[in-house]
Amino acid sequence: MAEVSTARRGVNARSRRRLNVVRGVIFVVLGLFFLVPLYSMAEFTTRGAGAQAHRSLDAWRAIVSYPDLTRALLISLELAAITSIALLALLLPTLVWVRLRLPRLRRVIEFLCLLPLAIPAIVLVVGLAPIYLWVTYFFGDSSLTLAFAYAVLVLPYASRALDAGLSAIDVATLSEAARSLGAGWPTVIFRVIVPNMSGALLNAGLLSVALVLGEFTIASLLNYTNLQVAINMLGRENAGVSIAVALGSLLFAFVLLVAISVVGARRHGARTVEEG
Amino acid sequence: MTEVQVSAPTTTRAGVEVRLEDLQRRYGTVTALDGLSLTMEPGELVALLGPSGCGKTTALRLVAGLEDADSGRIVVGGKDVTGLPANRRDMGMVFQAYSLFPNMTARQNVAFGLRLRGVGAGERTKRAGEMLELVGLSAQSDRYAHQMSGGQQQRVALARALAIRPTVLLLDEPLSALDARVRAQLRDEIRRVQLEVGTTTLFVTHDQEEALAIADRVGVMRAGRLEQLGSPSDVYARPRTPFVAEFVGLSNRLAGHVNGGTVDILGLRLPLVDPTTPDGGVTAIVRPEAVGLRNVPDDTGQDALVGTVVATAFLGAISRVTVDLGGGALVLAQLPTSEAADHPAGSRVRLTLRPDPVLVTPLAVGEAAGVTA
Ligand SMILES: Nc1ncnc2c1ncn2[C@@H]1O[C@H](COP(=O)(O)OP(=O)(O)OP(=O)(O)O)[C@@H](O)[C@H]1O
Ligand SMILES: [Mg+2]
């Protein structure tokens, strides 16, 4: 008996070790796949002018000397914030309502939400252009009006994330329990549903932010300047600086992602820790 | 300003009268409620009992305001609440599905309704504590739903529903997700708490034992309306219709013949529940406990009352013996287990029937004799 179990433990240990090796290899390969371009970018931006020049951070320092660029960066950040907040504020009550009151419309809504995924950006722009005549008429010709187009663009991702979050809880019973205890609909959504799907909300928000920060096509075709458009224009003039900004925005998105998931994990952890 | 009237701990809010008047509710072509009327006395616990799909949940949801009636009225304490939304009805509800808010501890769950009513933090915690004590869960007050058993969760849900001092307490099969032992225990506990608090309570279940054990009155529902409303012993011993007789408890269906105010069953003459029943062939409904058995020699000749024991179901102190009267007609007899041991499978027995008044229905084809659950 003892021998058998030792032997089995030996086999287990061996296969586990093999698994670890495979994991390690995959990790390293993927890491290289992501890191090499980033490293190349970093290397490029720190190359000094001339063949024999020393490493320098001139390109990075130069970023601030392009006011257009900082303005575009701010616009992109504002767009990201506006898009994600507006979309969540619109989408969450809608999805909850459809789930509770119009379950027959669920497939239709799902289809509508996924539609932007199936339509190429360029086609989207063709449709958006005439609408933007009205948008600029009502809201002025600000780059922030891109938030409308971006909300549509982000819709498939955000709705998927929220739908998954809603499926994970018993929305109907929880909201009925809350209502019978005296909660109105806003209370139901903010005190009962939102706290129980904070993970999904973070995901949806993060996806929106990442998408908006990286968007180029629609902004460019509609003649607005966002971060990516500005980077592209700058690239023709000063490649070093444009790459520096691109790398910076990538790192920013990465830091944001990690920060949000850490915050999410911490909040969840606080809830489960006191088990003992 | 947020001062709220707070009375003594575990106060008895004298129950109020609740009236459901001619409630109708249709879903497409399905009629879930077909003119349900029911008056609950202040502080009374009424159990709604009925087969699946007869409209029990719908009735409860209409009272709670989670669903709108097509027509009819709901009057609570003399006030018409038919048009009020759920969150303004002041009704405590416990659901069949686990419904604790996962992001809150037991205490926070119980305090939720108080918080919505603007009760201050100190008072809230105190009252939530009292409610948890009432359901025997003080030690678990800082736990989250996923750290509690199903029975504990339902007890917290009960405490949460009672914490707001509801005018009416609504329970929709709160025990059906629990195992038999916890179910019986929690059932008694719900009754104890309800008596202590004195809230008028509507309890929905499809488990007749549960309904009979817990309720002041039992309402048996069928196809969206009340078939009979009465005390548990009334509904069991004096069912007004065959449906009630069959739904509440087991019953034998035996062919009989009405003749001048009495009925002949298997050659025995028994009184009728309704002596005005017209003469003719009927199906009589006989409780298994009204059937007795006597051993007879194996070579006893065939006779309407003589049969063979085919099976015995041991149920603890009592046993249920199935007797074949020949021709596939089975009759159930419920006996003390010690007595049932005298009639092993295969033995020949003669039936006796207790001379209780018998409920009869017009004879249906192919229902001459048999057992229905
Ligand atoms: N939301 C709904 N949409 C359509 N039909 C419904 C809906 N709710 C209930 N029904 C129908 O109404 C009838 C009564 O349903 P209800 O849920 O009240 O039954 P019940 O007595 O509670 O049954 P159970 O013991 O199975 O819970 C059923 O035929 C059911 O199919
Ligand atoms: Mg039901």
PDB file of C-alpha atoms in Angstrom, chain B residues 21-264:
ATOM      1  CA  GLU B  21     -61.315  40.138  -3.056  1.00  0.00           C
ATOM      2  CA  ASP B  22     -62.065  38.333  -6.286  1.00  0.00           C
ATOM      3  CA  LEU B  23     -58.504  38.446  -7.628  1.00  0.00           C
ATOM      4  CA  GLN B  24     -58.047  37.678 -11.291  1.00  0.00           C
ATOM      5  CA  ARG B  25     -54.729  37.251 -13.057  1.00  0.00           C
ATOM      6  CA  ARG B  26     -54.084  35.919 -16.519  1.00  0.00           C
ATOM      7  CA  TYR B  27     -50.779  35.244 -18.261  1.00  0.00           C
ATOM      8  CA  GLY B  28     -51.581  35.158 -21.951  1.00  0.00           C
ATOM      9  CA  THR B  29     -54.022  32.301 -22.210  1.00  0.00           C
ATOM     10  CA  VAL B  30     -53.203  30.829 -18.799  1.00  0.00           C
ATOM     11  CA  THR B  31     -55.513  31.852 -15.986  1.00  0.00           C
ATOM     12  CA  ALA B  32     -53.338  31.820 -12.898  1.00  0.00           C
ATOM     13  CA  LEU B  33     -55.958  33.273 -10.554  1.00  0.00           C
ATOM     14  CA  ASP B  34     -59.635  32.914 -11.270  1.00  0.00           C
ATOM     15  CA  GLY B  35     -61.529  34.942  -8.712  1.00  0.00           C
ATOM     16  CA  LEU B  36     -59.587  34.210  -5.543  1.00  0.00           C
ATOM     17  CA  SER B  37     -61.216  35.571  -2.395  1.00  0.00           C
ATOM     18  CA  LEU B  38     -59.791  35.096   1.076  1.00  0.00           C
ATOM     19  CA  THR B  39     -60.114  36.932   4.360  1.00  0.00           C
ATOM     20  CA  MET B  40     -57.395  36.543   6.952  1.00  0.00           C
ATOM     21  CA  GLU B  41     -58.125  37.412  10.558  1.00  0.00           C
ATOM     22  CA  PRO B  42     -55.661  39.682  12.388  1.00  0.00           C
ATOM     23  CA  GLY B  43     -52.601  37.717  13.487  1.00  0.00           C
ATOM     24  CA  GLU B  44     -53.720  34.563  11.758  1.00  0.00           C
ATOM     25  CA  LEU B  45     -51.468  32.203   9.833  1.00  0.00           C
ATOM     26  CA  VAL B  46     -53.176  30.926   6.696  1.00  0.00           C
ATOM     27  CA  ALA B  47     -51.468  28.274   4.605  1.00  0.00           C
ATOM     28  CA  LEU B  48     -52.269  28.159   0.909  1.00  0.00           C
ATOM     29  CA  LEU B  49     -52.030  24.588  -0.247  1.00  0.00           C
ATOM     30  CA  GLY B  50     -52.460  23.232  -3.715  1.00  0.00           C
ATOM     31  CA  PRO B  51     -50.895  21.354  -6.589  1.00  0.00           C
ATOM     32  CA  SER B  52     -48.186  22.862  -8.753  1.00  0.00           C
ATOM     33  CA  GLY B  53     -49.434  25.623 -11.011  1.00  0.00           C
ATOM     34  CA  CYS B  54     -52.673  26.301  -9.137  1.00  0.00           C
ATOM     35  CA  GLY B  55     -51.715  29.934  -8.558  1.00  0.00           C
ATOM     36  CA  LYS B  56     -50.322  29.992  -5.016  1.00  0.00           C
ATOM     37  CA  THR B  57     -47.222  31.975  -5.868  1.00  0.00           C
ATOM     38  CA  THR B  58     -49.233  34.299  -8.056  1.00  0.00           C
ATOM     39  CA  ALA B  59     -51.602  35.013  -5.172  1.00  0.00           C
ATOM     40  CA  LEU B  60     -48.692  35.805  -2.880  1.00  0.00           C
ATOM     41  CA  ARG B  61     -46.990  38.028  -5.433  1.00  0.00           C
ATOM     42  CA  LEU B  62     -50.195  39.976  -5.960  1.00  0.00           C
ATOM     43  CA  VAL B  63     -50.447  40.587  -2.228  1.00  0.00           C
ATOM     44  CA  ALA B  64     -46.791  41.640  -2.140  1.00  0.00           C
ATOM     45  CA  GLY B  65     -47.281  43.987  -5.074  1.00  0.00           C
ATOM     46  CA  LEU B  66     -44.646  42.247  -7.169  1.00  0.00           C
ATOM     47  CA  GLU B  67     -47.307  41.521  -9.762  1.00  0.00           C
ATOM     48  CA  ASP B  68     -50.449  43.425 -10.728  1.00  0.00           C
ATOM     49  CA  ALA B  69     -53.932  41.976 -10.588  1.00  0.00           C
ATOM     50  CA  ASP B  70     -56.101  42.150 -13.696  1.00  0.00           C
ATOM     51  CA  SER B  71     -59.050  42.800 -11.423  1.00  0.00           C
ATOM     52  CA  GLY B  72     -60.005  42.449  -7.793  1.00  0.00           C
ATOM     53  CA  ARG B  73     -58.856  44.228  -4.647  1.00  0.00           C
ATOM     54  CA  ILE B  74     -56.395  43.683  -1.847  1.00  0.00           C
ATOM     55  CA  VAL B  75     -57.351  45.320   1.425  1.00  0.00           C
ATOM     56  CA  VAL B  76     -54.914  45.389   4.329  1.00  0.00           C
ATOM     57  CA  GLY B  77     -56.118  46.725   7.667  1.00  0.00           C
ATOM     58  CA  GLY B  78     -59.087  48.349   5.961  1.00  0.00           C
ATOM     59  CA  LYS B  79     -56.868  50.150   3.436  1.00  0.00           C
ATOM     60  CA  ASP B  80     -57.011  49.331  -0.268  1.00  0.00           C
ATOM     61  CA  VAL B  81     -53.402  48.637  -1.340  1.00  0.00           C
ATOM     62  CA  THR B  82     -54.169  47.240  -4.781  1.00  0.00           C
ATOM     63  CA  GLY B  83     -52.478  50.116  -6.608  1.00  0.00           C
ATOM     64  CA  LEU B  84     -49.474  50.518  -4.312  1.00  0.00           C
ATOM     65  CA  PRO B  85     -46.039  49.451  -5.606  1.00  0.00           C
ATOM     66  CA  ALA B  86     -44.241  46.699  -3.709  1.00  0.00           C
ATOM     67  CA  ASN B  87     -41.818  49.026  -1.960  1.00  0.00           C
ATOM     68  CA  ARG B  88     -44.639  51.017  -0.336  1.00  0.00           C
ATOM     69  CA  ARG B  89     -46.678  48.088   0.966  1.00  0.00           C
ATOM     70  CA  ASP B  90     -44.732  47.295   4.106  1.00  0.00           C
ATOM     71  CA  MET B  91     -44.890  43.574   3.654  1.00  0.00           C
ATOM     72  CA  GLY B  92     -42.208  41.159   4.708  1.00  0.00           C
ATOM     73  CA  MET B  93     -41.509  38.390   2.255  1.00  0.00           C
ATOM     74  CA  VAL B  94     -39.425  35.245   2.389  1.00  0.00           C
ATOM     75  CA  PHE B  95     -38.711  33.633  -0.953  1.00  0.00           C
ATOM     76  CA  GLN B  96     -38.275  30.061  -2.025  1.00  0.00           C
ATOM     77  CA  ALA B  97     -34.891  30.881  -3.572  1.00  0.00           C
ATOM     78  CA  TYR B  98     -32.128  32.093  -1.275  1.00  0.00           C
ATOM     79  CA  SER B  99     -32.419  35.841  -1.370  1.00  0.00           C
ATOM     80  CA  LEU B 100     -29.900  37.305   1.067  1.00  0.00           C
ATOM     81  CA  PHE B 101     -27.853  40.153  -0.385  1.00  0.00           C
ATOM     82  CA  PRO B 102     -24.468  38.519  -0.962  1.00  0.00           C
ATOM     83  CA  ASN B 103     -22.482  41.689  -0.284  1.00  0.00           C
ATOM     84  CA  MET B 104     -23.902  42.139   3.203  1.00  0.00           C
ATOM     85  CA  THR B 105     -23.485  40.270   6.479  1.00  0.00           C
ATOM     86  CA  ALA B 106     -26.492  38.695   8.156  1.00  0.00           C
ATOM     87  CA  ARG B 107     -26.822  41.725  10.383  1.00  0.00           C
ATOM     88  CA  GLN B 108     -26.585  44.149   7.468  1.00  0.00           C
ATOM     89  CA  ASN B 109     -29.180  42.139   5.594  1.00  0.00           C
ATOM     90  CA  VAL B 110     -31.579  42.355   8.501  1.00  0.00           C
ATOM     91  CA  ALA B 111     -30.835  46.062   8.948  1.00  0.00           C
ATOM     92  CA  PHE B 112     -31.343  46.855   5.248  1.00  0.00           C
ATOM     93  CA  GLY B 113     -35.056  47.581   5.476  1.00  0.00           C
ATOM     94  CA  LEU B 114     -34.550  49.663   8.625  1.00  0.00           C
ATOM     95  CA  ARG B 115     -31.890  51.700   6.880  1.00  0.00           C
ATOM     96  CA  LEU B 116     -34.286  52.459   4.033  1.00  0.00           C
ATOM     97  CA  ARG B 117     -36.714  53.686   6.662  1.00  0.00           C
ATOM     98  CA  GLY B 118     -34.149  56.087   8.038  1.00  0.00           C
ATOM     99  CA  VAL B 119     -33.621  54.306  11.353  1.00  0.00           C
ATOM    100  CA  GLY B 120     -30.370  55.531  12.932  1.00  0.00           C
ATOM    101  CA  ALA B 121     -27.274  53.319  12.939  1.00  0.00           C
ATOM    102  CA  GLY B 122     -27.342  52.461  16.645  1.00  0.00           C
ATOM    103  CA  GLU B 123     -31.007  51.584  16.707  1.00  0.00           C
ATOM    104  CA  ARG B 124     -30.593  49.636  13.473  1.00  0.00           C
ATOM    105  CA  THR B 125     -27.841  47.444  14.851  1.00  0.00           C
ATOM    106  CA  LYS B 126     -29.773  46.864  18.050  1.00  0.00           C
ATOM    107  CA  ARG B 127     -32.946  45.821  16.288  1.00  0.00           C
ATOM    108  CA  ALA B 128     -31.125  43.656  13.769  1.00  0.00           C
ATOM    109  CA  GLY B 129     -29.451  41.971  16.746  1.00  0.00           C
ATOM    110  CA  GLU B 130     -32.799  41.328  18.388  1.00  0.00           C
ATOM    111  CA  MET B 131     -34.251  39.874  15.229  1.00  0.00           C
ATOM    112  CA  LEU B 132     -31.292  37.561  14.750  1.00  0.00           C
ATOM    113  CA  GLU B 133     -31.681  36.466  18.347  1.00  0.00           C
ATOM    114  CA  LEU B 134     -35.341  35.771  17.704  1.00  0.00           C
ATOM    115  CA  VAL B 135     -34.395  33.308  14.973  1.00  0.00           C
ATOM    116  CA  GLY B 136     -31.516  31.942  17.040  1.00  0.00           C
ATOM    117  CA  LEU B 137     -28.655  33.224  14.904  1.00  0.00           C
ATOM    118  CA  SER B 138     -26.918  35.787  17.106  1.00  0.00           C
ATOM    119  CA  ALA B 139     -23.629  33.951  16.723  1.00  0.00           C
ATOM    120  CA  GLN B 140     -23.781  34.183  12.935  1.00  0.00           C
ATOM    121  CA  SER B 141     -24.584  37.878  12.643  1.00  0.00           C
ATOM    122  CA  ASP B 142     -21.283  38.805  10.997  1.00  0.00           C
ATOM    123  CA  ARG B 143     -21.393  36.057   8.415  1.00  0.00           C
ATOM    124  CA  TYR B 144     -22.082  36.435   4.738  1.00  0.00           C
ATOM    125  CA  ALA B 145     -24.676  34.325   2.967  1.00  0.00           C
ATOM    126  CA  HIS B 146     -22.070  32.010   1.460  1.00  0.00           C
ATOM    127  CA  GLN B 147     -20.784  31.231   4.943  1.00  0.00           C
ATOM    128  CA  MET B 148     -24.166  29.970   6.155  1.00  0.00           C
ATOM    129  CA  SER B 149     -26.216  26.841   5.599  1.00  0.00           C
ATOM    130  CA  GLY B 150     -29.462  26.964   3.656  1.00  0.00           C
ATOM    131  CA  GLY B 151     -31.533  26.759   6.814  1.00  0.00           C
ATOM    132  CA  GLN B 152     -29.569  29.568   8.418  1.00  0.00           C
ATOM    133  CA  GLN B 153     -29.985  31.719   5.324  1.00  0.00           C
ATOM    134  CA  GLN B 154     -33.725  31.261   5.365  1.00  0.00           C
ATOM    135  CA  ARG B 155     -33.822  32.142   9.041  1.00  0.00           C
ATOM    136  CA  VAL B 156     -31.902  35.338   8.339  1.00  0.00           C
ATOM    137  CA  ALA B 157     -34.361  36.035   5.523  1.00  0.00           C
ATOM    138  CA  LEU B 158     -37.195  35.593   8.014  1.00  0.00           C
ATOM    139  CA  ALA B 159     -35.487  37.955  10.469  1.00  0.00           C
ATOM    140  CA  ARG B 160     -34.974  40.449   7.648  1.00  0.00           C
ATOM    141  CA  ALA B 161     -38.629  40.297   6.665  1.00  0.00           C
ATOM    142  CA  LEU B 162     -39.767  40.724  10.273  1.00  0.00           C
ATOM    143  CA  ALA B 163     -37.322  43.524  11.105  1.00  0.00           C
ATOM    144  CA  ILE B 164     -39.380  46.103   9.231  1.00  0.00           C
ATOM    145  CA  ARG B 165     -42.399  45.158  11.369  1.00  0.00           C
ATOM    146  CA  PRO B 166     -44.441  44.321   8.321  1.00  0.00           C
ATOM    147  CA  THR B 167     -48.204  44.541   8.231  1.00  0.00           C
ATOM    148  CA  VAL B 168     -48.269  41.149   6.580  1.00  0.00           C
ATOM    149  CA  LEU B 169     -45.716  38.368   6.396  1.00  0.00           C
ATOM    150  CA  LEU B 170     -45.594  36.436   3.115  1.00  0.00           C
ATOM    151  CA  LEU B 171     -43.785  33.123   2.845  1.00  0.00           C
ATOM    152  CA  ASP B 172     -43.450  31.374  -0.506  1.00  0.00           C
ATOM    153  CA  GLU B 173     -42.332  27.793   0.107  1.00  0.00           C
ATOM    154  CA  PRO B 174     -39.453  29.057   2.243  1.00  0.00           C
ATOM    155  CA  LEU B 175     -38.537  25.526   3.271  1.00  0.00           C
ATOM    156  CA  SER B 176     -38.653  23.666  -0.002  1.00  0.00           C
ATOM    157  CA  ALA B 177     -34.913  23.910  -0.635  1.00  0.00           C
ATOM    158  CA  LEU B 178     -34.093  22.311   2.717  1.00  0.00           C
ATOM    159  CA  ASP B 179     -33.814  18.690   3.753  1.00  0.00           C
ATOM    160  CA  ALA B 180     -36.627  17.016   5.672  1.00  0.00           C
ATOM    161  CA  ARG B 181     -35.251  17.366   9.184  1.00  0.00           C
ATOM    162  CA  VAL B 182     -34.256  21.003   8.921  1.00  0.00           C
ATOM    163  CA  ARG B 183     -37.578  21.611   7.240  1.00  0.00           C
ATOM    164  CA  ALA B 184     -39.664  20.289  10.112  1.00  0.00           C
ATOM    165  CA  GLN B 185     -37.513  22.111  12.644  1.00  0.00           C
ATOM    166  CA  LEU B 186     -37.611  25.432  10.822  1.00  0.00           C
ATOM    167  CA  ARG B 187     -41.312  25.055  10.196  1.00  0.00           C
ATOM    168  CA  ASP B 188     -41.978  24.903  13.923  1.00  0.00           C
ATOM    169  CA  GLU B 189     -39.632  27.798  14.439  1.00  0.00           C
ATOM    170  CA  ILE B 190     -41.454  29.946  11.902  1.00  0.00           C
ATOM    171  CA  ARG B 191     -44.680  29.208  13.729  1.00  0.00           C
ATOM    172  CA  ARG B 192     -43.158  30.081  17.110  1.00  0.00           C
ATOM    173  CA  VAL B 193     -41.758  33.367  15.802  1.00  0.00           C
ATOM    174  CA  GLN B 194     -45.026  34.193  14.066  1.00  0.00           C
ATOM    175  CA  LEU B 195     -47.031  33.623  17.227  1.00  0.00           C
ATOM    176  CA  GLU B 196     -44.559  35.726  19.166  1.00  0.00           C
ATOM    177  CA  VAL B 197     -44.701  38.628  16.736  1.00  0.00           C
ATOM    178  CA  GLY B 198     -48.371  38.278  15.935  1.00  0.00           C
ATOM    179  CA  THR B 199     -48.113  39.288  12.284  1.00  0.00           C
ATOM    180  CA  THR B 200     -50.848  38.153   9.923  1.00  0.00           C
ATOM    181  CA  THR B 201     -49.122  35.592   7.747  1.00  0.00           C
ATOM    182  CA  LEU B 202     -49.767  33.955   4.403  1.00  0.00           C
ATOM    183  CA  PHE B 203     -47.746  30.788   3.943  1.00  0.00           C
ATOM    184  CA  VAL B 204     -47.613  29.085   0.570  1.00  0.00           C
ATOM    185  CA  THR B 205     -46.715  25.430   0.263  1.00  0.00           C
ATOM    186  CA  HIS B 206     -47.508  22.355  -1.738  1.00  0.00           C
ATOM    187  CA  ASP B 207     -46.613  20.108   1.178  1.00  0.00           C
ATOM    188  CA  GLN B 208     -49.838  19.168   2.956  1.00  0.00           C
ATOM    189  CA  GLU B 209     -48.089  18.015   6.092  1.00  0.00           C
ATOM    190  CA  GLU B 210     -46.396  21.395   6.391  1.00  0.00           C
ATOM    191  CA  ALA B 211     -49.679  23.224   5.888  1.00  0.00           C
ATOM    192  CA  LEU B 212     -51.573  21.128   8.417  1.00  0.00           C
ATOM    193  CA  ALA B 213     -48.820  21.406  10.998  1.00  0.00           C
ATOM    194  CA  ILE B 214     -48.293  25.138  10.933  1.00  0.00           C
ATOM    195  CA  ALA B 215     -51.513  26.893  10.009  1.00  0.00           C
ATOM    196  CA  ASP B 216     -54.460  28.320  11.889  1.00  0.00           C
ATOM    197  CA  ARG B 217     -56.430  27.774   8.720  1.00  0.00           C
ATOM    198  CA  VAL B 218     -55.596  25.984   5.513  1.00  0.00           C
ATOM    199  CA  GLY B 219     -56.818  27.169   2.131  1.00  0.00           C
ATOM    200  CA  VAL B 220     -56.786  24.463  -0.511  1.00  0.00           C
ATOM    201  CA  MET B 221     -56.445  25.953  -3.985  1.00  0.00           C
ATOM    202  CA  ARG B 222     -57.303  24.486  -7.317  1.00  0.00           C
ATOM    203  CA  ALA B 223     -56.994  26.131 -10.717  1.00  0.00           C
ATOM    204  CA  GLY B 224     -56.795  29.673  -9.413  1.00  0.00           C
ATOM    205  CA  ARG B 225     -59.544  29.593  -6.804  1.00  0.00           C
ATOM    206  CA  LEU B 226     -60.084  28.449  -3.239  1.00  0.00           C
ATOM    207  CA  GLU B 227     -61.658  25.032  -3.016  1.00  0.00           C
ATOM    208  CA  GLN B 228     -61.943  24.975   0.764  1.00  0.00           C
ATOM    209  CA  LEU B 229     -60.814  27.145   3.632  1.00  0.00           C
ATOM    210  CA  GLY B 230     -60.893  25.760   7.143  1.00  0.00           C
ATOM    211  CA  SER B 231     -58.934  24.623  10.165  1.00  0.00           C
ATOM    212  CA  PRO B 232     -56.399  21.859   9.476  1.00  0.00           C
ATOM    213  CA  SER B 233     -58.540  19.242  11.202  1.00  0.00           C
ATOM    214  CA  ASP B 234     -61.601  20.439   9.323  1.00  0.00           C
ATOM    215  CA  VAL B 235     -59.943  20.253   5.943  1.00  0.00           C
ATOM    216  CA  TYR B 236     -58.582  16.814   6.722  1.00  0.00           C
ATOM    217  CA  ALA B 237     -61.588  15.238   8.386  1.00  0.00           C
ATOM    218  CA  ARG B 238     -64.384  17.044   6.563  1.00  0.00           C
ATOM    219  CA  PRO B 239     -63.157  17.763   3.065  1.00  0.00           C
ATOM    220  CA  ARG B 240     -65.868  19.609   1.194  1.00  0.00           C
ATOM    221  CA  THR B 241     -64.944  18.271  -2.223  1.00  0.00           C
ATOM    222  CA  PRO B 242     -63.310  15.112  -3.530  1.00  0.00           C
ATOM    223  CA  PHE B 243     -60.413  17.228  -4.787  1.00  0.00           C
ATOM    224  CA  VAL B 244     -59.663  18.408  -1.262  1.00  0.00           C
ATOM    225  CA  ALA B 245     -60.063  14.910   0.108  1.00  0.00           C
ATOM    226  CA  GLU B 246     -57.588  13.580  -2.383  1.00  0.00           C
ATOM    227  CA  PHE B 247     -55.125  16.410  -2.110  1.00  0.00           C
ATOM    228  CA  VAL B 248     -55.023  16.456   1.682  1.00  0.00           C
ATOM    229  CA  GLY B 249     -53.922  13.033   2.793  1.00  0.00           C
ATOM    230  CA  LEU B 250     -54.125   9.716   0.990  1.00  0.00           C
ATOM    231  CA  SER B 251     -57.475   8.309   0.049  1.00  0.00           C
ATOM    232  CA  ASN B 252     -59.027   5.186  -1.360  1.00  0.00           C
ATOM    233  CA  ARG B 253     -61.552   5.523  -4.144  1.00  0.00           C
ATOM    234  CA  LEU B 254     -64.124   2.764  -3.848  1.00  0.00           C
ATOM    235  CA  ALA B 255     -67.217   2.068  -5.888  1.00  0.00           C
ATOM    236  CA  GLY B 256     -70.398   2.551  -3.907  1.00  0.00           C
ATOM    237  CA  HIS B 257     -74.104   2.826  -4.285  1.00  0.00           C
ATOM    238  CA  VAL B 258     -76.200   5.526  -2.626  1.00  0.00           C
ATOM    239  CA  ASN B 259     -79.546   4.366  -1.370  1.00  0.00           C
ATOM    240  CA  GLY B 260     -81.827   6.481   0.808  1.00  0.00           C
ATOM    241  CA  GLY B 261     -79.223   8.645   2.494  1.00  0.00           C
ATOM    242  CA  THR B 262     -76.648   5.938   3.102  1.00  0.00           C
ATOM    243  CA  VAL B 263     -74.040   4.386   0.880  1.00  0.00           C
ATOM    244  CA  ASP B 264     -73.178   0.740   0.224  1.00  0.00           C
TER     245      ASP B 264
END
